[in-house]
Short mmCIF file of C-alpha atoms and ligand atoms in Angstrom, two decimals:
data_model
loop_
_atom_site.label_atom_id
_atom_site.label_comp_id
_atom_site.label_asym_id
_atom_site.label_seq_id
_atom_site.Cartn_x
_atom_site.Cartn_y
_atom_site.Cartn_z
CA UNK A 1 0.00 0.00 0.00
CA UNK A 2 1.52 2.97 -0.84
CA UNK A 3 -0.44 6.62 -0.50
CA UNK A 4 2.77 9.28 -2.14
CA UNK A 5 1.53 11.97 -3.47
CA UNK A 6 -1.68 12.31 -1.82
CA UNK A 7 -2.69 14.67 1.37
CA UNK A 8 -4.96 13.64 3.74
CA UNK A 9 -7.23 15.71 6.43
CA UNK A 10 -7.94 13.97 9.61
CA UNK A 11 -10.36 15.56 11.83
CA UNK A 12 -9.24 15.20 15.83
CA UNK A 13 -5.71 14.18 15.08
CA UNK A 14 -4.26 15.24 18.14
CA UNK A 15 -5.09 12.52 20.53
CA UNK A 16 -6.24 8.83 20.28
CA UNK A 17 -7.48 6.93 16.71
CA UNK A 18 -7.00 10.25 15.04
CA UNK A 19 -3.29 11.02 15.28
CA UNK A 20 -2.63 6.73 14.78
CA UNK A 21 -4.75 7.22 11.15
CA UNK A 22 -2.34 10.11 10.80
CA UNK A 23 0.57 8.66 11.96
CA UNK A 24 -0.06 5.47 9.57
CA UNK A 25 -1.09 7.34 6.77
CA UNK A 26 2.32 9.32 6.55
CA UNK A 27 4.36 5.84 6.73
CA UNK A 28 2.47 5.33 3.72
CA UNK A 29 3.63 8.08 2.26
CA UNK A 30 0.63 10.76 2.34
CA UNK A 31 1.09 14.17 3.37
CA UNK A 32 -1.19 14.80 6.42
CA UNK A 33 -3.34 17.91 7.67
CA UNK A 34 -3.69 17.56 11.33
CA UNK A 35 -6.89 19.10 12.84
CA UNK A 36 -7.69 19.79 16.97
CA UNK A 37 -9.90 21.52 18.91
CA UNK A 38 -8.09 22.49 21.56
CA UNK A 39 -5.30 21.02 22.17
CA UNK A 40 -2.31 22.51 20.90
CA UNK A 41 0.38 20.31 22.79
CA UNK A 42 -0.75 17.35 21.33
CA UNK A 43 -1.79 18.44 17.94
CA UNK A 44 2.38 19.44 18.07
CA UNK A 45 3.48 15.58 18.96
CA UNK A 46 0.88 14.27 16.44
CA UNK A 47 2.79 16.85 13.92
CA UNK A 48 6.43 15.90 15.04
CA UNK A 49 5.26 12.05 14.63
CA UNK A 50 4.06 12.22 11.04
CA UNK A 51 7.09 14.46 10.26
CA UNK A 52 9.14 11.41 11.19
CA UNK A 53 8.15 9.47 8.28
CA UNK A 54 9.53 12.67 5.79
CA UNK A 55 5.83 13.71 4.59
CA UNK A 56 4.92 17.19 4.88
CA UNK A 57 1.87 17.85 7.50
CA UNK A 58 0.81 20.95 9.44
CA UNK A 59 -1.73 21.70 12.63
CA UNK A 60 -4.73 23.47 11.98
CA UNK A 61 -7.06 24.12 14.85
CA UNK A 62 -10.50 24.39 14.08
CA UNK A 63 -13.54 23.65 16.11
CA UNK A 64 -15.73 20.77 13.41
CA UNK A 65 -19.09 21.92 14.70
CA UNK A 66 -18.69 25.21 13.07
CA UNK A 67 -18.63 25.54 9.89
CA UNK A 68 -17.43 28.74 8.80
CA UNK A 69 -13.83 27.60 10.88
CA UNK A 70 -14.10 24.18 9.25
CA UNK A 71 -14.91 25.95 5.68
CA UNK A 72 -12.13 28.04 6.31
CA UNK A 73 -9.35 25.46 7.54
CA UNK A 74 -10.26 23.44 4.27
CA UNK A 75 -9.75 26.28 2.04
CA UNK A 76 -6.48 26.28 3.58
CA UNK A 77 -5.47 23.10 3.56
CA UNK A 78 -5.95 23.07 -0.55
CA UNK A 79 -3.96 26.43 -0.48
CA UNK A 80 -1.33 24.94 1.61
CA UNK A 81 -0.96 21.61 -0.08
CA UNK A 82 -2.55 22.17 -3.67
CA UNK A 83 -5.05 19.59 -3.26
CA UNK A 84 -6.96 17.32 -0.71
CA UNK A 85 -7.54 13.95 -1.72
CA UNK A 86 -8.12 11.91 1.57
CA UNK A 87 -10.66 12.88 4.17
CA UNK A 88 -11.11 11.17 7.48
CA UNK A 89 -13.73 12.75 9.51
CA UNK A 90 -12.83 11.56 12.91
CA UNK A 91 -13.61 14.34 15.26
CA UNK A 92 -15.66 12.88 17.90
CA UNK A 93 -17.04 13.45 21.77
CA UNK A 94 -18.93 11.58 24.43
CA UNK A 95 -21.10 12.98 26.66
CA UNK A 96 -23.26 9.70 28.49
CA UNK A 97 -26.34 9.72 30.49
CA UNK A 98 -29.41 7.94 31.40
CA UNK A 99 -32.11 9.36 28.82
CA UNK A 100 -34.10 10.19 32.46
CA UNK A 101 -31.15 12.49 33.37
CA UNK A 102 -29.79 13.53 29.77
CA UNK A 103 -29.82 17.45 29.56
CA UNK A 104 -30.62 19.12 25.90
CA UNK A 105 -27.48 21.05 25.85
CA UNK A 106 -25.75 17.11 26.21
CA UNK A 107 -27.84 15.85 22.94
CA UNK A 108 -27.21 18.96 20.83
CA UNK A 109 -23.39 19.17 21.16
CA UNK A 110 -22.60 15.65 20.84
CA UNK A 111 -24.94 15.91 17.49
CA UNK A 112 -22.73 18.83 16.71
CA UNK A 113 -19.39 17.33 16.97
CA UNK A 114 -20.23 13.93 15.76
CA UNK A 115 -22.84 14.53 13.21
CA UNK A 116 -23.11 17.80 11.92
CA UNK A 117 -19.17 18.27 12.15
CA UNK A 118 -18.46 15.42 9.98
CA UNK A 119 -21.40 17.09 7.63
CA UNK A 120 -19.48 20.39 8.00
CA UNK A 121 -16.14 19.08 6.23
CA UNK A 122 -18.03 16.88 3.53
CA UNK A 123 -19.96 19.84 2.60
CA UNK A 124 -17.05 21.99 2.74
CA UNK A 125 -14.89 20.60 0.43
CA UNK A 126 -17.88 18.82 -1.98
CA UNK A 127 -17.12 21.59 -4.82
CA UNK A 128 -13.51 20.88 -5.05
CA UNK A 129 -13.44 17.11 -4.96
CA UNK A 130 -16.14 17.01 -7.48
CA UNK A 131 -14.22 18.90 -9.85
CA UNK A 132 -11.14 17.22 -8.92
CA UNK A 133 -13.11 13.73 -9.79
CA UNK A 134 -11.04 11.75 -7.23
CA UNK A 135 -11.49 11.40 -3.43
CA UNK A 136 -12.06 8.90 -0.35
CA UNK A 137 -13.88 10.06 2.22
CA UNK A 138 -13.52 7.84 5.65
CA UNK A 139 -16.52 8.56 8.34
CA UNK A 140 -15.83 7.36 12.14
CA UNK A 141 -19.01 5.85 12.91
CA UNK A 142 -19.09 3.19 16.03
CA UNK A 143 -20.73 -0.20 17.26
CA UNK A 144 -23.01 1.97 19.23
CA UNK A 145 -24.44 3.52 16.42
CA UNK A 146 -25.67 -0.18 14.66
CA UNK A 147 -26.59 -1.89 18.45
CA UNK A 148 -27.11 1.28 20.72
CA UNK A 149 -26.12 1.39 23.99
CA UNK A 150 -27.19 2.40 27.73
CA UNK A 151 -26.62 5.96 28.44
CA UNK A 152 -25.98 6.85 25.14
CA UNK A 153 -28.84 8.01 23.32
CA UNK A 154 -27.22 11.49 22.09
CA UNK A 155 -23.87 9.30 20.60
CA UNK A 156 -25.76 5.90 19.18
CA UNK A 157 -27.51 9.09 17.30
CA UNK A 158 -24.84 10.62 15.95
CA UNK A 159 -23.17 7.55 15.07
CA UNK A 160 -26.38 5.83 13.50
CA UNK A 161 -26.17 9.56 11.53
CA UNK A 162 -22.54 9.19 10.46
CA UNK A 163 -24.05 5.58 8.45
CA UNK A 164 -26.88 6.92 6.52
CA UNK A 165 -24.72 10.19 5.70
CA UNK A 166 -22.36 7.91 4.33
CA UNK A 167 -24.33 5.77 2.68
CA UNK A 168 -26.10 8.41 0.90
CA UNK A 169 -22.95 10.55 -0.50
CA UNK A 170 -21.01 7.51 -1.35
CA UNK A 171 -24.64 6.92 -3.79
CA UNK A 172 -24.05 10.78 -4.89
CA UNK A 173 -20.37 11.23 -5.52
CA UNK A 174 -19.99 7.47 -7.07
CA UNK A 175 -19.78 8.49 -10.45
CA UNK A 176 -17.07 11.05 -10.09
CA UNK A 177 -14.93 8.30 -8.30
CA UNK A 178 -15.49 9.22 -4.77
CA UNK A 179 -15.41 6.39 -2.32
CA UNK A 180 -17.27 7.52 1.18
CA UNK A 181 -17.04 4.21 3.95
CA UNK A 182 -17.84 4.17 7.27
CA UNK A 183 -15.25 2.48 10.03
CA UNK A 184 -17.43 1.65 13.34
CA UNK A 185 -15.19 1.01 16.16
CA UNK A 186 -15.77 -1.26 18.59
CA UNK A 187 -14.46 -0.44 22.11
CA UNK A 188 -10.78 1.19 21.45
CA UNK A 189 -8.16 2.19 23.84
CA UNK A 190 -8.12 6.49 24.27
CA UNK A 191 -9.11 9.10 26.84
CA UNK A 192 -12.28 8.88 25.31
CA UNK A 193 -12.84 5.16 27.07
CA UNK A 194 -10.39 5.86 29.83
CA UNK A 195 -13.54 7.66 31.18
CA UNK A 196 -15.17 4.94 31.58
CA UNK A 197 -15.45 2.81 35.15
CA UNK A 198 -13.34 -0.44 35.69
CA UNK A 199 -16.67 -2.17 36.17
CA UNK A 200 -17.99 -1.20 32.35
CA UNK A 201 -14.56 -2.64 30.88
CA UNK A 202 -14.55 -5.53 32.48
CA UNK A 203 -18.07 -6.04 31.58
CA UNK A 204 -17.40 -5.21 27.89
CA UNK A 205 -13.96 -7.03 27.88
CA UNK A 206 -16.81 -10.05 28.51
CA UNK A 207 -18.44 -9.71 25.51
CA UNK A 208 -15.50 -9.27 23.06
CA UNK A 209 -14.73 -12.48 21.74
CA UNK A 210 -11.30 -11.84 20.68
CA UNK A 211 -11.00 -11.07 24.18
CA UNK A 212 -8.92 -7.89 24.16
CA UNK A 213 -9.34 -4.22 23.93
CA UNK A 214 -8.80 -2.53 20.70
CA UNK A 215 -5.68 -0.29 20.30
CA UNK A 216 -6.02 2.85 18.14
CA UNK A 217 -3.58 1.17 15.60
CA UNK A 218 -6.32 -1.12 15.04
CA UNK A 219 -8.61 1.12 13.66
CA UNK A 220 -5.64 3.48 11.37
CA UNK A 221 -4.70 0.18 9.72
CA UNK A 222 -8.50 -0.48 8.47
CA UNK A 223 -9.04 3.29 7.62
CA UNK A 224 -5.47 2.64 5.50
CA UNK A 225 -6.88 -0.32 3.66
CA UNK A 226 -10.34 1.91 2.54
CA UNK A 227 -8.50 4.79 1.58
CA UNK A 228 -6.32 2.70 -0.38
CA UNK A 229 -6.58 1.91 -4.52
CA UNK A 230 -6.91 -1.75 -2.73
CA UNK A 231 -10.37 -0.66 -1.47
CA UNK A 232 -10.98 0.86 -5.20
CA UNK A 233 -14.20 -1.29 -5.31
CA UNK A 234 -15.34 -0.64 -2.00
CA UNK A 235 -17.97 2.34 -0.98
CA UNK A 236 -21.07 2.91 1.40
CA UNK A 237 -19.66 0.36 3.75
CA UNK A 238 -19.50 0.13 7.50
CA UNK A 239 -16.49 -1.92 8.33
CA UNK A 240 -17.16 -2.79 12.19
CA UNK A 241 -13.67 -3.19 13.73
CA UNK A 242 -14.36 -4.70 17.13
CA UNK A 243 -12.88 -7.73 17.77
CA UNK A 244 -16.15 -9.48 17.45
CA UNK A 245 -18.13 -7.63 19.97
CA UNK A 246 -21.00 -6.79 17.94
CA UNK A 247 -21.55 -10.35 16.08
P1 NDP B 1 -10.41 10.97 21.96
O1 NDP B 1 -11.33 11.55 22.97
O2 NDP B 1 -9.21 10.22 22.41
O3 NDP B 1 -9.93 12.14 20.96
C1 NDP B 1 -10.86 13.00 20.41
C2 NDP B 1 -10.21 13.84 19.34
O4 NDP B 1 -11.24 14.65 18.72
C3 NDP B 1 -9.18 14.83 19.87
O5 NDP B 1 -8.16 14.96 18.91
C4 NDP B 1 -9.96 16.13 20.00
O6 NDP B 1 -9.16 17.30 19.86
C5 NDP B 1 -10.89 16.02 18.80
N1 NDP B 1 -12.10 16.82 18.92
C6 NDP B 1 -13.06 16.76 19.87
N2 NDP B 1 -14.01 17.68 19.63
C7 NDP B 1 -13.63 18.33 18.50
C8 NDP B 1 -14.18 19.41 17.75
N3 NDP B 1 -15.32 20.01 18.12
N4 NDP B 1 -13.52 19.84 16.66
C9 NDP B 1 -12.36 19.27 16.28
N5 NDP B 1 -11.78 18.26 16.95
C10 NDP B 1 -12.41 17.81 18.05
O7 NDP B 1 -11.34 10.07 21.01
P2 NDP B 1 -11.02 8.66 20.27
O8 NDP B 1 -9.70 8.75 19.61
O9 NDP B 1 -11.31 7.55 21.18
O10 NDP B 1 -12.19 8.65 19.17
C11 NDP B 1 -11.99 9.07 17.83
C12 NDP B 1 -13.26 8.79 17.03
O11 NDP B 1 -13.55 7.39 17.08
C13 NDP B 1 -14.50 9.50 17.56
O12 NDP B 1 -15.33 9.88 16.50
C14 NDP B 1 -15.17 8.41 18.38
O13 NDP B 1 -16.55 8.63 18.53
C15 NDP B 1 -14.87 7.18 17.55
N6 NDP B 1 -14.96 5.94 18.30
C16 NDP B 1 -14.12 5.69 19.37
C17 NDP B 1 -14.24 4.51 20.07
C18 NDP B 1 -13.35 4.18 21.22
O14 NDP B 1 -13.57 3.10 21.82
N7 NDP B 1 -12.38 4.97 21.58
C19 NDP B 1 -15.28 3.52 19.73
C20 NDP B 1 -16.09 3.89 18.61
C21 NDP B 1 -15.93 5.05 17.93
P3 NDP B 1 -8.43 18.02 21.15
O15 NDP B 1 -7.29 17.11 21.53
O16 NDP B 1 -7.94 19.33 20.62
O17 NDP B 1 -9.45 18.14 22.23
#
């Protein structure tokens, strides 16, 4: 698999599954756009990272739930590097409750983040990719969003939202040889799960068959295989990366 020549934009790089998919994606050879929210320090050792592998990359902070600073960092990114072939809309927050104690301000922003932010940088850089008649687009979706899941009502609906998106612009940007897949993640090592009680992990280390944890690597080696010319067949998928957990 080799990706030279290509520049990528992946959404949340700065911690967890994001900065592995940009990590791998530079040993492949692709030049890599780094977005965070917030922080800065991390977006850096992301940056320093996928500078290892000799690819040129840079940090752009931009917050994915608004789009005029996610319109904006795109416009960049195709100034900076000339074009934008590869987007992985990975951006992503939790914010669990019981529905009997879930807040509205709890449903709207993870909707925001997870949902409309991953609309916010397809829409954003739809006129350019069409033109340029090439593209993959990679949407993190998650188990939760196929099963659902206690205490997450706001997330399996984002999630469940990042699947029909997908679905429906891999249908509309087929014939100009855009590929748009889902990757739904099962339960992955980060800070977004080290949240989580030592009583829940045990209790979902119980239902994984393969009967570990996933690592972040896990889930930047399938994103590699989509967005490669291997995958060149392959769009509207959700490829469930969970060491069985949802069978
Ligand atoms: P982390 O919490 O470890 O990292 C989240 C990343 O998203 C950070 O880089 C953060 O930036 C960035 N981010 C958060 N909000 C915004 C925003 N508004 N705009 C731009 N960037 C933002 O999460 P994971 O690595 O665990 O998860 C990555 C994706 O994978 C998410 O979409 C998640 O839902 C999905 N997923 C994860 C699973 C898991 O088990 N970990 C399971 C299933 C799906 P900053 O550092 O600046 O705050």
């Amino acid at each position: 698999m080799k990706l030279n020549g290509k520049v990528a934009l992946v959404t949340g790089a700065s911690r967890g599954i994001g900065a592995a998919i940009a990590s791998k994606l530079a040993s492949l050879g692709c030049d890599v756009a780094i977005n965070y929210a917030g922080n800065i320090q991390k977006a850096e050792e992301t940056l320093n990272s996928v500078k290892a592998y000799g690819v040129n990359a840079q940090i752009y902070q931009a917050n994915v739930a608004n789009y005029e600073e996610v319109e904006a960092m795109t416009k960049q990114i195709i100034k900076d590097f000339g074009h934008l072939d590869i987007i992985i809309n990975n951006a992503g927050i939790t914010s669990d409750n019981l529905m009997m104690r879930m807040d509205q301000d709890s449903f709207d922003s993870v909707i925001d983040v997870n949902l409309k932010g991953t609309w916010n940088v397809c829409k954003s850089i739809t006129r350019p990719i069409l033109k340029q008649r090439s593209g993959v687009i990679i949407n993190l979706s998650s188990v939760v969003g196929i099963n659902g899941n206690v205490g997450q009502v706001n997330y399996a609906a984002s999630k469940a939202g990042v699947i029909g998106l997908t679905k429906s612009l891999a249908k509309e940007f087929a014939s100009r040889n855009i590929r748009v897949n889902a990757v739904a993640p099962g339960y992955v090592k980060s800070d977004m799960t080290a949240k989580l009680s030592e009583e829940i992990t045990e209790k979902v280390l119980e239902n994984i068959p393969l009967g570990q944890l996933g690592e972040v690597e896990d889930i930047a080696n399938a994103v590699a295989f989509l967005v490669s010319d291997e995958a060149r067949y392959i769009t509207g998928q959700v490829l469930v990366v969970d060491g069985g957990m949802a069978i």
